[in-house]
Amino acid sequence: DIQMTQSPSSLSAFVGDRVTITCRASQGISNSLAWYQQEPGKAPKFLLYAASRLESGVPPRFSGSGSGTHYTLTISRLQPEDFATYYCQQYYSTPLTFGGGTKVEIK
Amino acid sequence: QVQLVESGGGVVQPGRSLRLSCAASGFTFSSYGMHWVRQAPGKGLEWVALMSYDETNKYYGDSVKGRFTISRDNSKNTLYLQMDSLRAADTAVYYCVKAPDYDPYLFEYWGQGTLVTVSS
């Protein structure tokens, strides 16, 4: 099974800050990497896939990059609605696996 | 718009069974892969199972393999999850999730979830 490790597990930031979240896979996943956002008490929302492709309707302040085993999600200018928990997911092979999550909190 | 409504959750004793249902609307259900994903209270996301659009392929997470069975009825636009030999560790909110048309291994639209509590 492919293990996904996210860092940090939590962070505090101001509105307007640039935020970067990292996701590492236990083996190469050839950009088969997606990101999801989950607000408290709500279902997750699909943000990006193929490491860097934005899902329709997702604001362009979200971007993804990476290759091999190392991937990042960047929020260029944090907005109040972006305070949430973010999960990476690999879909290179089954079982499909998620990272442990990164909680983005207001500073 | 896409709607996924889960039902069937509740409190069940360890070792017993439960069947979850997911009523889908707003899209051509028979054309899309469908998943179950769960989230234990205060924890992260865990993929449970995937069924292909045409029912030919099923895949399971390691922790549920041999105990849970995913199925679908395309004539009723409904996805199911039969959960047998339930354990306390299966306690979670279970989400029904639609895959996008370009990749069945992604999670495009999520239902609001149904809570399953396994406790004596």
Short mmCIF file of N, CA and C in Angstrom, two decimals, chain A:
data_model
loop_
_atom_site.label_atom_id
_atom_site.label_comp_id
_atom_site.label_asym_id
_atom_site.label_seq_id
_atom_site.Cartn_x
_atom_site.Cartn_y
_atom_site.Cartn_z
N ASP A 1 0.84 -1.19 0.00
CA ASP A 1 0.00 0.00 0.00
C ASP A 1 0.88 1.24 0.00
N ILE A 2 0.41 2.30 -0.66
CA ILE A 2 1.15 3.56 -0.70
C ILE A 2 0.73 4.42 0.48
N GLN A 3 1.72 4.82 1.29
CA GLN A 3 1.46 5.68 2.44
C GLN A 3 1.63 7.13 2.03
N MET A 4 0.71 7.99 2.47
CA MET A 4 0.76 9.41 2.17
C MET A 4 0.99 10.19 3.47
N THR A 5 2.00 11.03 3.49
CA THR A 5 2.36 11.78 4.68
C THR A 5 2.25 13.27 4.39
N GLN A 6 1.38 13.95 5.13
CA GLN A 6 1.21 15.38 4.97
C GLN A 6 1.93 16.14 6.06
N SER A 7 2.41 17.33 5.71
CA SER A 7 2.99 18.22 6.70
C SER A 7 2.76 19.68 6.29
N PRO A 8 2.57 20.56 7.30
CA PRO A 8 2.43 20.20 8.71
C PRO A 8 1.05 19.60 8.97
N SER A 9 0.82 19.12 10.19
CA SER A 9 -0.51 18.60 10.53
C SER A 9 -1.47 19.75 10.82
N SER A 10 -0.92 20.90 11.21
CA SER A 10 -1.72 22.09 11.38
C SER A 10 -0.85 23.32 11.21
N LEU A 11 -1.48 24.43 10.88
CA LEU A 11 -0.76 25.70 10.76
C LEU A 11 -1.73 26.84 11.04
N SER A 12 -1.16 27.95 11.49
CA SER A 12 -1.94 29.17 11.72
C SER A 12 -1.45 30.24 10.75
N ALA A 13 -2.38 30.97 10.17
CA ALA A 13 -2.01 32.00 9.20
C ALA A 13 -3.02 33.13 9.21
N PHE A 14 -2.59 34.27 8.67
CA PHE A 14 -3.46 35.43 8.56
C PHE A 14 -4.17 35.41 7.21
N VAL A 15 -5.32 36.05 7.16
CA VAL A 15 -5.97 36.31 5.88
C VAL A 15 -4.98 37.09 4.99
N GLY A 16 -4.84 36.63 3.75
CA GLY A 16 -3.91 37.27 2.83
C GLY A 16 -2.55 36.58 2.74
N ASP A 17 -2.25 35.69 3.68
CA ASP A 17 -0.98 34.98 3.66
C ASP A 17 -0.92 33.96 2.52
N ARG A 18 0.31 33.62 2.15
CA ARG A 18 0.56 32.51 1.22
C ARG A 18 0.85 31.28 2.07
N VAL A 19 0.16 30.18 1.76
CA VAL A 19 0.26 28.97 2.57
C VAL A 19 0.63 27.80 1.65
N THR A 20 1.55 26.97 2.13
CA THR A 20 1.95 25.78 1.37
C THR A 20 1.85 24.54 2.24
N ILE A 21 1.22 23.51 1.72
CA ILE A 21 1.06 22.23 2.39
C ILE A 21 1.78 21.17 1.55
N THR A 22 2.49 20.28 2.24
CA THR A 22 3.28 19.27 1.56
C THR A 22 2.69 17.88 1.74
N CYS A 23 2.81 17.07 0.71
CA CYS A 23 2.34 15.68 0.75
C CYS A 23 3.43 14.80 0.13
N ARG A 24 3.86 13.80 0.88
CA ARG A 24 4.87 12.87 0.37
C ARG A 24 4.30 11.46 0.29
N ALA A 25 4.58 10.81 -0.84
CA ALA A 25 4.15 9.42 -1.04
C ALA A 25 5.29 8.47 -0.71
N SER A 26 4.95 7.28 -0.28
CA SER A 26 5.98 6.30 0.09
C SER A 26 6.66 5.68 -1.13
N GLN A 27 6.11 5.93 -2.32
CA GLN A 27 6.73 5.53 -3.57
C GLN A 27 6.24 6.49 -4.66
N GLY A 28 6.89 6.48 -5.81
CA GLY A 28 6.47 7.36 -6.88
C GLY A 28 5.04 7.11 -7.33
N ILE A 29 4.30 8.21 -7.57
CA ILE A 29 2.89 8.06 -7.94
C ILE A 29 2.56 8.79 -9.25
N SER A 30 3.60 9.21 -9.97
CA SER A 30 3.42 9.73 -11.34
C SER A 30 2.32 10.78 -11.43
N ASN A 31 2.33 11.72 -10.52
CA ASN A 31 1.39 12.85 -10.52
C ASN A 31 -0.07 12.45 -10.32
N SER A 32 -0.31 11.21 -9.86
CA SER A 32 -1.69 10.77 -9.58
C SER A 32 -2.06 11.21 -8.17
N LEU A 33 -2.20 12.51 -8.01
CA LEU A 33 -2.35 13.12 -6.70
C LEU A 33 -3.47 14.15 -6.75
N ALA A 34 -4.40 14.05 -5.79
CA ALA A 34 -5.52 14.97 -5.71
C ALA A 34 -5.52 15.64 -4.34
N TRP A 35 -6.22 16.79 -4.28
CA TRP A 35 -6.37 17.53 -3.02
C TRP A 35 -7.84 17.80 -2.75
N TYR A 36 -8.23 17.74 -1.47
CA TYR A 36 -9.59 17.98 -1.03
C TYR A 36 -9.58 18.95 0.14
N GLN A 37 -10.66 19.72 0.25
CA GLN A 37 -10.84 20.67 1.34
C GLN A 37 -12.05 20.24 2.16
N GLN A 38 -11.93 20.23 3.47
CA GLN A 38 -13.07 19.89 4.32
C GLN A 38 -13.26 20.95 5.39
N GLU A 39 -14.38 21.65 5.32
CA GLU A 39 -14.75 22.60 6.37
C GLU A 39 -15.39 21.83 7.52
N PRO A 40 -15.32 22.36 8.74
CA PRO A 40 -15.87 21.65 9.89
C PRO A 40 -17.34 21.28 9.71
N GLY A 41 -17.67 20.03 9.97
CA GLY A 41 -19.05 19.58 9.91
C GLY A 41 -19.59 19.37 8.50
N LYS A 42 -18.72 19.51 7.50
CA LYS A 42 -19.17 19.36 6.12
C LYS A 42 -18.44 18.22 5.41
N ALA A 43 -19.01 17.81 4.27
CA ALA A 43 -18.33 16.82 3.45
C ALA A 43 -17.14 17.46 2.73
N PRO A 44 -16.13 16.66 2.40
CA PRO A 44 -15.00 17.21 1.65
C PRO A 44 -15.42 17.74 0.28
N LYS A 45 -14.57 18.64 -0.23
CA LYS A 45 -14.77 19.24 -1.55
C LYS A 45 -13.53 18.97 -2.40
N PHE A 46 -13.74 18.58 -3.63
CA PHE A 46 -12.69 18.23 -4.58
C PHE A 46 -12.05 19.51 -5.13
N LEU A 47 -10.72 19.64 -5.00
CA LEU A 47 -10.03 20.87 -5.41
C LEU A 47 -9.18 20.69 -6.68
N LEU A 48 -8.26 19.73 -6.62
CA LEU A 48 -7.30 19.56 -7.72
C LEU A 48 -7.05 18.08 -7.97
N TYR A 49 -6.59 17.76 -9.19
CA TYR A 49 -6.21 16.40 -9.54
C TYR A 49 -5.01 16.46 -10.48
N ALA A 50 -4.42 15.31 -10.74
CA ALA A 50 -3.20 15.22 -11.56
C ALA A 50 -2.15 16.21 -11.07
N ALA A 51 -2.08 16.34 -9.78
CA ALA A 51 -1.12 17.17 -9.05
C ALA A 51 -1.32 18.67 -9.22
N SER A 52 -1.78 19.11 -10.41
CA SER A 52 -1.82 20.55 -10.64
C SER A 52 -3.04 21.05 -11.40
N ARG A 53 -3.98 20.17 -11.73
CA ARG A 53 -5.14 20.57 -12.51
C ARG A 53 -6.29 20.95 -11.58
N LEU A 54 -6.76 22.18 -11.75
CA LEU A 54 -7.81 22.71 -10.90
C LEU A 54 -9.16 22.16 -11.34
N GLU A 55 -9.94 21.70 -10.38
CA GLU A 55 -11.30 21.27 -10.68
C GLU A 55 -12.13 22.50 -11.05
N SER A 56 -13.12 22.30 -11.90
CA SER A 56 -13.97 23.39 -12.33
C SER A 56 -14.59 24.13 -11.15
N GLY A 57 -14.51 25.46 -11.18
CA GLY A 57 -15.13 26.27 -10.14
C GLY A 57 -14.24 26.57 -8.95
N VAL A 58 -13.07 25.95 -8.88
CA VAL A 58 -12.15 26.21 -7.77
C VAL A 58 -11.37 27.49 -8.04
N PRO A 59 -11.29 28.40 -7.07
CA PRO A 59 -10.61 29.68 -7.31
C PRO A 59 -9.14 29.49 -7.68
N PRO A 60 -8.62 30.33 -8.57
CA PRO A 60 -7.23 30.19 -9.03
C PRO A 60 -6.18 30.49 -7.98
N ARG A 61 -6.58 30.96 -6.79
CA ARG A 61 -5.58 31.15 -5.73
C ARG A 61 -5.06 29.80 -5.22
N PHE A 62 -5.77 28.72 -5.56
CA PHE A 62 -5.30 27.38 -5.23
C PHE A 62 -4.44 26.86 -6.39
N SER A 63 -3.30 26.28 -6.07
CA SER A 63 -2.47 25.67 -7.09
C SER A 63 -1.74 24.47 -6.51
N GLY A 64 -1.38 23.55 -7.39
CA GLY A 64 -0.66 22.37 -6.96
C GLY A 64 0.55 22.13 -7.84
N SER A 65 1.53 21.49 -7.26
CA SER A 65 2.73 21.16 -8.03
C SER A 65 3.36 19.91 -7.44
N GLY A 66 4.42 19.46 -8.11
CA GLY A 66 5.17 18.32 -7.60
C GLY A 66 5.38 17.25 -8.64
N SER A 67 6.13 16.25 -8.23
CA SER A 67 6.40 15.10 -9.09
C SER A 67 6.98 13.99 -8.23
N GLY A 68 7.01 12.79 -8.80
CA GLY A 68 7.60 11.67 -8.08
C GLY A 68 6.88 11.35 -6.79
N THR A 69 7.54 11.65 -5.67
CA THR A 69 6.95 11.37 -4.37
C THR A 69 6.60 12.63 -3.58
N HIS A 70 6.91 13.81 -4.11
CA HIS A 70 6.76 15.05 -3.35
C HIS A 70 5.82 16.02 -4.05
N TYR A 71 4.75 16.44 -3.36
CA TYR A 71 3.73 17.31 -3.93
C TYR A 71 3.37 18.41 -2.95
N THR A 72 2.90 19.54 -3.50
CA THR A 72 2.51 20.66 -2.65
C THR A 72 1.18 21.26 -3.13
N LEU A 73 0.44 21.78 -2.16
CA LEU A 73 -0.75 22.59 -2.41
C LEU A 73 -0.43 23.97 -1.88
N THR A 74 -0.64 25.00 -2.71
CA THR A 74 -0.39 26.38 -2.30
C THR A 74 -1.66 27.19 -2.42
N ILE A 75 -1.93 27.98 -1.40
CA ILE A 75 -3.02 28.96 -1.44
C ILE A 75 -2.32 30.31 -1.45
N SER A 76 -2.48 31.06 -2.55
CA SER A 76 -1.64 32.24 -2.75
C SER A 76 -2.00 33.37 -1.80
N ARG A 77 -3.27 33.63 -1.59
CA ARG A 77 -3.72 34.68 -0.66
C ARG A 77 -4.91 34.13 0.10
N LEU A 78 -4.64 33.72 1.32
CA LEU A 78 -5.64 33.02 2.14
C LEU A 78 -6.87 33.89 2.36
N GLN A 79 -8.04 33.31 2.12
CA GLN A 79 -9.31 33.99 2.35
C GLN A 79 -10.01 33.38 3.56
N PRO A 80 -10.96 34.10 4.16
CA PRO A 80 -11.64 33.56 5.36
C PRO A 80 -12.27 32.19 5.12
N GLU A 81 -12.78 31.97 3.92
CA GLU A 81 -13.45 30.68 3.63
C GLU A 81 -12.46 29.53 3.40
N ASP A 82 -11.16 29.83 3.40
CA ASP A 82 -10.15 28.79 3.17
C ASP A 82 -9.70 28.11 4.46
N PHE A 83 -10.16 28.61 5.59
CA PHE A 83 -9.78 27.98 6.84
C PHE A 83 -10.56 26.67 6.98
N ALA A 84 -9.81 25.59 6.88
CA ALA A 84 -10.40 24.25 6.76
C ALA A 84 -9.28 23.23 6.91
N THR A 85 -9.64 21.96 6.75
CA THR A 85 -8.64 20.89 6.73
C THR A 85 -8.47 20.40 5.30
N TYR A 86 -7.22 20.20 4.90
CA TYR A 86 -6.90 19.80 3.53
C TYR A 86 -6.28 18.40 3.54
N TYR A 87 -6.72 17.58 2.58
CA TYR A 87 -6.24 16.20 2.46
C TYR A 87 -5.68 15.97 1.06
N CYS A 88 -4.55 15.29 0.99
CA CYS A 88 -4.07 14.79 -0.30
C CYS A 88 -4.52 13.33 -0.44
N GLN A 89 -4.56 12.87 -1.68
CA GLN A 89 -4.99 11.48 -1.97
C GLN A 89 -4.23 10.98 -3.19
N GLN A 90 -3.69 9.78 -3.11
CA GLN A 90 -3.05 9.20 -4.28
C GLN A 90 -4.03 8.26 -4.97
N TYR A 91 -4.03 8.30 -6.28
CA TYR A 91 -4.86 7.38 -7.05
C TYR A 91 -4.02 6.62 -8.09
N TYR A 92 -2.75 6.44 -7.74
CA TYR A 92 -1.84 5.68 -8.61
C TYR A 92 -2.18 4.19 -8.55
N SER A 93 -2.57 3.72 -7.36
CA SER A 93 -2.93 2.31 -7.21
C SER A 93 -3.91 2.13 -6.07
N THR A 94 -4.66 1.03 -6.12
CA THR A 94 -5.52 0.69 -4.99
C THR A 94 -4.73 -0.13 -3.99
N PRO A 95 -4.99 -0.02 -2.68
CA PRO A 95 -6.05 0.80 -2.11
C PRO A 95 -5.74 2.29 -2.22
N LEU A 96 -6.76 3.07 -2.56
CA LEU A 96 -6.63 4.51 -2.60
C LEU A 96 -6.37 5.01 -1.17
N THR A 97 -5.42 5.93 -1.03
CA THR A 97 -5.05 6.36 0.30
C THR A 97 -4.95 7.87 0.39
N PHE A 98 -5.27 8.37 1.60
CA PHE A 98 -5.24 9.79 1.90
C PHE A 98 -4.08 10.11 2.84
N GLY A 99 -3.65 11.36 2.79
CA GLY A 99 -2.78 11.86 3.83
C GLY A 99 -3.58 12.11 5.10
N GLY A 100 -2.88 12.39 6.18
CA GLY A 100 -3.52 12.55 7.47
C GLY A 100 -4.26 13.87 7.67
N GLY A 101 -4.07 14.80 6.75
CA GLY A 101 -4.76 16.08 6.82
C GLY A 101 -3.91 17.19 7.38
N THR A 102 -4.18 18.41 6.92
CA THR A 102 -3.55 19.63 7.43
C THR A 102 -4.64 20.62 7.78
N LYS A 103 -4.72 20.98 9.03
CA LYS A 103 -5.73 21.93 9.48
C LYS A 103 -5.16 23.35 9.38
N VAL A 104 -5.83 24.20 8.62
CA VAL A 104 -5.42 25.59 8.45
C VAL A 104 -6.32 26.46 9.33
N GLU A 105 -5.69 27.10 10.32
CA GLU A 105 -6.45 27.89 11.29
C GLU A 105 -6.11 29.37 11.17
N ILE A 106 -7.02 30.19 11.69
CA ILE A 106 -6.82 31.64 11.67
C ILE A 106 -5.86 32.04 12.77
N LYS A 107 -4.88 32.88 12.40
CA LYS A 107 -3.96 33.41 13.41
C LYS A 107 -4.53 34.72 13.95
#
